[in-house]
Tab-separated table of C-alpha atoms and ligand atoms in Angstrom:
chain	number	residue	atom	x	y	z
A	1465	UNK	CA	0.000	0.000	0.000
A	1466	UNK	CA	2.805	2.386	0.555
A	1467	UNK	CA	5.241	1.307	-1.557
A	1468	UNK	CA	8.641	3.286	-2.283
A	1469	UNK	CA	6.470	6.257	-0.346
A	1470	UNK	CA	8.883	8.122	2.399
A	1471	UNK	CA	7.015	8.558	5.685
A	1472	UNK	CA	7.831	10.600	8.708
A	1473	UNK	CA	6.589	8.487	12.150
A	1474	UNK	CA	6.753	11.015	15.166
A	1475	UNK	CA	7.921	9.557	18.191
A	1476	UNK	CA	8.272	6.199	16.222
A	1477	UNK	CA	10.627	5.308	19.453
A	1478	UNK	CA	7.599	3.180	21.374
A	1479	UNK	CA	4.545	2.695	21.731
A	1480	UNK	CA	1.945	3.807	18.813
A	1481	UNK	CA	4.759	4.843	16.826
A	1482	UNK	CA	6.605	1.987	16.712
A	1483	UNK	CA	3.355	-0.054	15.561
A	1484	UNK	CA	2.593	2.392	13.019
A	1485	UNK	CA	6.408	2.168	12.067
A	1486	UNK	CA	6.046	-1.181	11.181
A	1487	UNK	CA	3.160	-1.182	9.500
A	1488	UNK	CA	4.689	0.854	7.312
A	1489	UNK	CA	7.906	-0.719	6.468
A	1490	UNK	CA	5.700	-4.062	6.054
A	1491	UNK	CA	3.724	-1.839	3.414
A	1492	UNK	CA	6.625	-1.200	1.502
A	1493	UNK	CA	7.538	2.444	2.994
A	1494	UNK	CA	10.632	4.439	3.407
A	1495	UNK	CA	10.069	5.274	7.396
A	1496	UNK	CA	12.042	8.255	9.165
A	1497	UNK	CA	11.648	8.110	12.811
A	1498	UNK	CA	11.499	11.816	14.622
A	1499	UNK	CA	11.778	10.772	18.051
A	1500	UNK	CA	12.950	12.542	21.569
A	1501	UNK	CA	14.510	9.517	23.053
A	1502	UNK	CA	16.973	8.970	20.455
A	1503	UNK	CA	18.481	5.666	21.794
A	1504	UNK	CA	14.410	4.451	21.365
A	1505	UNK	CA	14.115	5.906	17.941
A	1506	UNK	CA	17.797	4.011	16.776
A	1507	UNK	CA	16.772	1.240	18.709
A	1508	UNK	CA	13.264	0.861	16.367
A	1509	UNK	CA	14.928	1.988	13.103
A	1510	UNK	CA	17.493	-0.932	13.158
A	1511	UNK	CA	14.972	-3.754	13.765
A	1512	UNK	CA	13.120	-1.972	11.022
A	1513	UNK	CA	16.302	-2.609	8.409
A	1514	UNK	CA	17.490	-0.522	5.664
A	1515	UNK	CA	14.368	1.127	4.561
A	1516	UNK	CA	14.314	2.857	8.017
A	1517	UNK	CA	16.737	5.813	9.649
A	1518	UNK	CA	15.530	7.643	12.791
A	1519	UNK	CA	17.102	11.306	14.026
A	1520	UNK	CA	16.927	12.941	17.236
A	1521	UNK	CA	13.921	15.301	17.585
A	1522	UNK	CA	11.570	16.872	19.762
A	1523	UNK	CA	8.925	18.170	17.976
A	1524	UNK	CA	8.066	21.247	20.464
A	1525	UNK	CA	11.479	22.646	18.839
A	1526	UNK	CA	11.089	24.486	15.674
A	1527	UNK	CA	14.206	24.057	14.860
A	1528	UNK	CA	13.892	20.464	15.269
A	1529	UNK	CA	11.536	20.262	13.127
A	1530	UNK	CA	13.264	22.171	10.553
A	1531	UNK	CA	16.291	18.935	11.057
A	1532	UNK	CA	13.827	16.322	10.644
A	1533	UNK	CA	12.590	17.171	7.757
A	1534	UNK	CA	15.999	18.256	5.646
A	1535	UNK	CA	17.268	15.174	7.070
A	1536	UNK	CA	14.570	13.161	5.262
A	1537	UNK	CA	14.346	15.138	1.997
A	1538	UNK	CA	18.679	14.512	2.152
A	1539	UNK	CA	18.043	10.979	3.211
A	1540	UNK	CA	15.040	9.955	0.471
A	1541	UNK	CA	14.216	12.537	-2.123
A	1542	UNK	CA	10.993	13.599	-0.683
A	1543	UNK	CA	8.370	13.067	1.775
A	1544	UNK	CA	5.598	11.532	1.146
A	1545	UNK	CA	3.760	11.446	4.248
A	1546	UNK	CA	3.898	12.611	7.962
A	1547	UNK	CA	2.402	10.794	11.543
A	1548	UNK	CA	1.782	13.102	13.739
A	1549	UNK	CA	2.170	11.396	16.495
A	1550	UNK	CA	4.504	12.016	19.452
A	1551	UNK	CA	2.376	13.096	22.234
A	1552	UNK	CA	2.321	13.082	26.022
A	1553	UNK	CA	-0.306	12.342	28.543
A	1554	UNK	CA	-1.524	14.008	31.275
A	1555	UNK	CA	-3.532	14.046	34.198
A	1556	UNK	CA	-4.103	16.563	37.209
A	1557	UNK	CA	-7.512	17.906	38.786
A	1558	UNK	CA	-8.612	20.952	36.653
A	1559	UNK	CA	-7.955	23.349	40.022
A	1560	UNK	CA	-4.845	22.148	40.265
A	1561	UNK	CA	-3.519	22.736	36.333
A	1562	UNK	CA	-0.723	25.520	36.159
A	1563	UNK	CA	0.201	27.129	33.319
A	1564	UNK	CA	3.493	25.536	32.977
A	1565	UNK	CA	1.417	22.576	32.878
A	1566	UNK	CA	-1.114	23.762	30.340
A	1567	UNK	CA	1.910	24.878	27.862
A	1568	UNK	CA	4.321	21.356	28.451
A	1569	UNK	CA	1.082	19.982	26.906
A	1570	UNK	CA	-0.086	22.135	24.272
A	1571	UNK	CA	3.758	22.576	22.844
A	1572	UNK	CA	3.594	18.471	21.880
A	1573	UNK	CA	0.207	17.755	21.600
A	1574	UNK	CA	-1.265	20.668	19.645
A	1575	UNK	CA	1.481	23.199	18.387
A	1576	UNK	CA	3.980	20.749	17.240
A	1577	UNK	CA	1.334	18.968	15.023
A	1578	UNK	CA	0.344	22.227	13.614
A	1579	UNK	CA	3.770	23.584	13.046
A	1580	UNK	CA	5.644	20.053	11.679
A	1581	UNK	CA	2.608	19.815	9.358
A	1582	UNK	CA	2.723	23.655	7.868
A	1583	UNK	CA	6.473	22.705	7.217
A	1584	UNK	CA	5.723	19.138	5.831
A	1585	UNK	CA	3.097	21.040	3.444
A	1586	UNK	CA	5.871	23.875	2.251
A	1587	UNK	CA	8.438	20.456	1.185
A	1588	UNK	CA	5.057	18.356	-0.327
A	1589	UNK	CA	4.189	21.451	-2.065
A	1590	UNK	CA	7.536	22.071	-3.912
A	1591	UNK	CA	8.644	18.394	-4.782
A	1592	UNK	CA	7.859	17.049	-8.093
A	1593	UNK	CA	5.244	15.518	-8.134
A	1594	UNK	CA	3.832	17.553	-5.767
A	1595	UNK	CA	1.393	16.247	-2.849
A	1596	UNK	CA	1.105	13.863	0.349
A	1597	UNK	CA	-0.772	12.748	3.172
A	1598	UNK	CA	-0.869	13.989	6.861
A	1599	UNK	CA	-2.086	11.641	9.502
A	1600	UNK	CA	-2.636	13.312	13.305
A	1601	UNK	CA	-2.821	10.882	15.889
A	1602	UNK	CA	-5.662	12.364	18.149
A	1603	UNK	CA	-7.455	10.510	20.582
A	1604	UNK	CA	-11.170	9.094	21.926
A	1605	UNK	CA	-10.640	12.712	23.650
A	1606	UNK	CA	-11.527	14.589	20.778
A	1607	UNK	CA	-15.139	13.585	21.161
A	1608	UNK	CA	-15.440	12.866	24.996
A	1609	UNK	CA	-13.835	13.837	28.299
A	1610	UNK	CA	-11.826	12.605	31.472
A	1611	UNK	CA	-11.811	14.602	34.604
A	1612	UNK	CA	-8.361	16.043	34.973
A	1613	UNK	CA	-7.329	15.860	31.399
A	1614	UNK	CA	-8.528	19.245	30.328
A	1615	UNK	CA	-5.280	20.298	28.352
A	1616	UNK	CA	-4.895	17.211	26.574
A	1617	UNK	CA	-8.666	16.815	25.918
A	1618	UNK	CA	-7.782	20.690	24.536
A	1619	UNK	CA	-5.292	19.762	22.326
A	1620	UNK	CA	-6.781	16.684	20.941
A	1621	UNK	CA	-9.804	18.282	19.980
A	1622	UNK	CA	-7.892	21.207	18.705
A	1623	UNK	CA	-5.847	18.559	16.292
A	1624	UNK	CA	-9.148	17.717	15.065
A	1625	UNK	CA	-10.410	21.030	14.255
A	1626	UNK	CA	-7.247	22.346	12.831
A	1627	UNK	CA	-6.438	19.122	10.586
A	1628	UNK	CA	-10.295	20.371	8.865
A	1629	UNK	CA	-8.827	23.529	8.370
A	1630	UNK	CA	-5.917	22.607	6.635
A	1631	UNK	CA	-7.753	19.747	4.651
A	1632	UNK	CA	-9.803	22.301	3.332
A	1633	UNK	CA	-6.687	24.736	2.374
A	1634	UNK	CA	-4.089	22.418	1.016
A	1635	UNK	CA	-6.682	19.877	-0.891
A	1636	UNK	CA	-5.815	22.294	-4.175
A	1637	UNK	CA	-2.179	20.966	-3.620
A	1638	UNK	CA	-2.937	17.520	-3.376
A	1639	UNK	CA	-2.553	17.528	0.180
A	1640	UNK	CA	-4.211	15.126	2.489
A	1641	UNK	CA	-5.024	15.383	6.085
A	1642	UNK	CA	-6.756	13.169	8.066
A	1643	UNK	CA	-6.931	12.199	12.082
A	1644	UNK	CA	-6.907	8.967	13.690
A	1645	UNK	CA	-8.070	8.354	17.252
A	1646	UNK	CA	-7.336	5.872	19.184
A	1647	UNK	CA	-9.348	4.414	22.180
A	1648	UNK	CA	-7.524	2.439	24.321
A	1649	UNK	CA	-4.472	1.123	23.412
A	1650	UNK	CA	-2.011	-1.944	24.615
A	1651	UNK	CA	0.854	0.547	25.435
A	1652	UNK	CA	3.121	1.699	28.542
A	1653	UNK	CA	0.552	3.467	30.317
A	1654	UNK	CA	-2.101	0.582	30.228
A	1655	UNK	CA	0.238	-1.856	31.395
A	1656	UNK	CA	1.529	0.941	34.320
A	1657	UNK	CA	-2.516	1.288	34.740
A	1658	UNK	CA	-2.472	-2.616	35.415
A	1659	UNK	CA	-0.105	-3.107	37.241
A	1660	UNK	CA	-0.420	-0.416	39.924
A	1661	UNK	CA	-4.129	-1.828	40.203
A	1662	UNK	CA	-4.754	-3.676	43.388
A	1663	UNK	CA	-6.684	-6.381	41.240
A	1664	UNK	CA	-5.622	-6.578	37.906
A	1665	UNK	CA	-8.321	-8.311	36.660
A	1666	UNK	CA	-11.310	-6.277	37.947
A	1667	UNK	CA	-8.819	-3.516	36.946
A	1668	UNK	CA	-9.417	-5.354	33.597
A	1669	UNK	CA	-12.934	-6.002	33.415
A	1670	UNK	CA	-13.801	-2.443	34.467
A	1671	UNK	CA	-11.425	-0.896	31.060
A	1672	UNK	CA	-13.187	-3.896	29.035
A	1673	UNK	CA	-16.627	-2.921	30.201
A	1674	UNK	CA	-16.575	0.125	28.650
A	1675	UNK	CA	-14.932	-0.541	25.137
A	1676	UNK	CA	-18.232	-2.876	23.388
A	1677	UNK	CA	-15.271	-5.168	21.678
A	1678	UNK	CA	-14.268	-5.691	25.049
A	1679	UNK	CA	-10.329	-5.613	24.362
A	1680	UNK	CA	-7.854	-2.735	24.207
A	1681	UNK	CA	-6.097	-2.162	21.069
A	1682	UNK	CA	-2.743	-3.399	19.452
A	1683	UNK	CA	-0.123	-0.646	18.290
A	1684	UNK	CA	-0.258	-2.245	15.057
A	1685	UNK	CA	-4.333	-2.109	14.498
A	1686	UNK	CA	-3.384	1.401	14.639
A	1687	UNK	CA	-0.734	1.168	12.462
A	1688	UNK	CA	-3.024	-0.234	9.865
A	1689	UNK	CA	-5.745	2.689	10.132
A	1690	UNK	CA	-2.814	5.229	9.416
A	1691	UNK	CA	-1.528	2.652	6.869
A	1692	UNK	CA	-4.435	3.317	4.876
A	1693	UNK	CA	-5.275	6.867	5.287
A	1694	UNK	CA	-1.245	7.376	4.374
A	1695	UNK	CA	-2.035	5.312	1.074
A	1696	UNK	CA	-3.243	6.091	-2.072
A	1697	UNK	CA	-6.535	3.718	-1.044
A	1698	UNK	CA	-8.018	6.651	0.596
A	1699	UNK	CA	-7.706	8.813	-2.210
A	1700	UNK	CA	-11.038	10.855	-1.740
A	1701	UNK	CA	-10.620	10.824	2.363
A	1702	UNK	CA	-9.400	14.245	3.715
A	1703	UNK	CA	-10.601	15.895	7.139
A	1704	UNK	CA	-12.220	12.876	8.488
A	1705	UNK	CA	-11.018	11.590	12.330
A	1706	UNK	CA	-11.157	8.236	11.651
A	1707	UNK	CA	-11.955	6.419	15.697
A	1708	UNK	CA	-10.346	3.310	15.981
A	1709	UNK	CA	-11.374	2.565	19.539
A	1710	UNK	CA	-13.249	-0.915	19.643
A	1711	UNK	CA	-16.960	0.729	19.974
A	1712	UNK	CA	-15.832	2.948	22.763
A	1713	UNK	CA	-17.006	6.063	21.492
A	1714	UNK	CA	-20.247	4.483	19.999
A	1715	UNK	CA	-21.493	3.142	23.769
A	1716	UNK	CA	-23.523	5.812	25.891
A	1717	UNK	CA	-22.784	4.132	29.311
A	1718	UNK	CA	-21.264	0.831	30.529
A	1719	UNK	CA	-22.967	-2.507	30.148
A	1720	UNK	CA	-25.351	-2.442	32.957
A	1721	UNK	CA	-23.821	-5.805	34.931
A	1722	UNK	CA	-28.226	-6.767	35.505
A	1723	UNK	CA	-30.693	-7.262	32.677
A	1724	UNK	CA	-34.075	-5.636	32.931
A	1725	UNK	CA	-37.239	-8.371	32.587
A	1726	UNK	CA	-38.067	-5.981	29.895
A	1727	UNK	CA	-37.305	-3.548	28.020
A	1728	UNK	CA	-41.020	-2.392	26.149
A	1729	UNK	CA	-42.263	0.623	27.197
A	1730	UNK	CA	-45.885	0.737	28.307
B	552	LIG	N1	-1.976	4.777	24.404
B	552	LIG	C1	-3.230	5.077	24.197
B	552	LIG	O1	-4.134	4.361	24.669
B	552	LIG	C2	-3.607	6.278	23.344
B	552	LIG	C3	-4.965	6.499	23.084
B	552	LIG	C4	-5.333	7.576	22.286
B	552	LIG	C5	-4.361	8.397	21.735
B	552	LIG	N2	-3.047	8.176	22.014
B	552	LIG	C6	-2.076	9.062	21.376
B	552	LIG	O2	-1.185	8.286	20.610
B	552	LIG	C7	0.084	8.940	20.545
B	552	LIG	C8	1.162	7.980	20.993
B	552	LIG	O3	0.898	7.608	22.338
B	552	LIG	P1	1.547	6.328	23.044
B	552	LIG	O4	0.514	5.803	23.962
B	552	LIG	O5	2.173	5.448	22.055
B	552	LIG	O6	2.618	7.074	23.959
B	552	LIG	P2	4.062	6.561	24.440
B	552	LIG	O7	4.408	7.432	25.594
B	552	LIG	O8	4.077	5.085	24.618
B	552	LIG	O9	4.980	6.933	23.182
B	552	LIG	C9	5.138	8.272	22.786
B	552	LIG	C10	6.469	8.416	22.060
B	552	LIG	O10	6.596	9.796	21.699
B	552	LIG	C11	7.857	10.258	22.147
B	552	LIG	N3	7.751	11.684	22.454
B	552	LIG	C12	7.137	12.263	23.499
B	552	LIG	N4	7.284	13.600	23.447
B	552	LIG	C13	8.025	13.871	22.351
B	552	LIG	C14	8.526	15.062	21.767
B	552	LIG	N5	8.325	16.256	22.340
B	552	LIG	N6	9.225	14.963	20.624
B	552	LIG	C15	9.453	13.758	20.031
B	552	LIG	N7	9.038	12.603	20.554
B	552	LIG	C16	8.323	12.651	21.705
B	552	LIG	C17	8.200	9.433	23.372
B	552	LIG	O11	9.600	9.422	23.626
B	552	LIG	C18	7.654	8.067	22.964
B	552	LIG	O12	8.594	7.317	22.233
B	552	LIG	C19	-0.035	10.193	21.417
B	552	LIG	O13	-0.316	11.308	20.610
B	552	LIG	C20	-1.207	9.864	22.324
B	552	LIG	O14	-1.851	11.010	22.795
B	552	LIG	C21	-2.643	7.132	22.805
């Protein structure tokens, strides 16, 4: 699906990244890897092989930015596509949020995706032939809310609304941009989440209760959502957030855990 296309991963390094990483390489892409922890992002470009380099980068540093993507234009002739999707968590009661908080946030989460993407569109728009496909990682966020997540839940939706904008303003250049978001997914944090749980499996059944497939998600069932917005399958596709979350979003409230005799109104 991707074949000989070059693809910037954000923090490719672990995580969603990697997954998506290797989804691409399987699909016959030329993967960069723009990722923080550089010893991560080395470590994930050489079990990728040949077809994959990774640089240094943090993406809240314009500058940085500015390196990642001459390094891939120097490395493989063009770029092709972009993931979006270094990002960091966060959680701390609303009253509580500072504003060195609020900006630690915003600077990966929201700014960096607009500013790596305005770059990525001045290289897409300039190479011959001209064009690509931006994919923002967002999140289950973008539609609904956690207490004590109020800057991330800010900047997810705020990926959402912006990728619209610049869908709308770069589709004349051939430009793509699209948003995945992901429910809940087999990473880091859920296994931290699990294990700091005095019972891991009503820790479990509690997540699985309210995600209707009743699983969390592998990196690479990501991978394969951004797989195909990157590729040339989604053709017609451009400001859509695509939720790959296993039903979460879909459900109103838990499974009750008792069944009603009936359910017909009278
Ligand atoms: N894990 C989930 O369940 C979940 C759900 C919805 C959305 N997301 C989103 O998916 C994306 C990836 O999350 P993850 O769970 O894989 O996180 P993770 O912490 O496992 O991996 C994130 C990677 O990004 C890198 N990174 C962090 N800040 C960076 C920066 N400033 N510059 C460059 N690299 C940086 C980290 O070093 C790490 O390798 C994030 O945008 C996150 O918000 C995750």
């Amino acid at each position: 699906m991707l074949k000989d296309k070059v693809i910037i991963v954000t923090g490719g390094g672990g995580g969603i990244g990697e997954g998506i990483a290797h989804v691409c390489i399987d699909n016959g892409a030329k993967v960069v890897i723009g990722e923080r922890n550089d010893e991560s992002g080395q470590r994930v470009a050489k079990e990728l092989g040949e077809n994959a380099l990774a640089i240094a980068c943090d993406v809240s540093n314009d500058e940085d930015l500015d390196r990642l993507i001459e390094f891939t234009v120097a490395s493989f002739g063009r770029i092709d596509g972009v993931v979006n999707n270094a990002g960091v968590n966060f959680s701390k009661p609303f009253m509580d949020t500072s504003s060195d908080d609020w900006q630690d946030v915003i600077s990966v989460d929201l700014r960096a995706v607009f500013f790596l993407t305005q770059k990525t569109c001045a290289q897409m728009v300039r190479q011959s032939p001209a064009g690509g496909s931006i994919v923002n990682i967002s999140s289950v966020h973008s539609v609904a809310a956690l207490p004590g997540a109020g800057p991330y839940d800010a900047a997810k939706a705020g990926v959402v609304g912006m990728s619209k904008s610049i869908a709308i303003e770069m589709a004349a250049d051939n430009i793509r941009v699209n948003c995945v978001s992901p429910g809940l997914v087999n990473t880091q944090i859920w296994q931290d989440l699990l294990a700091a749980a005095p019972d891991m499996d009503e820790c479990m059944a509690f997540w699985n209760s309210n995600i209707p497939m009743n699983r969390v998600i592998e990196t690479r069932e990501i991978g394969e959502a951004v797989c195909f917005l990157l590729s040339d399958k989604s053709s017609a596709m451009t400001g859509s957030n695509m939720m790959v979350d296993a039903g979460m979003t879909s459900q109103l409230v838990s499974r009750e855990p008792f069944e009603s005799s009936s359910i017909e109104g009278s």
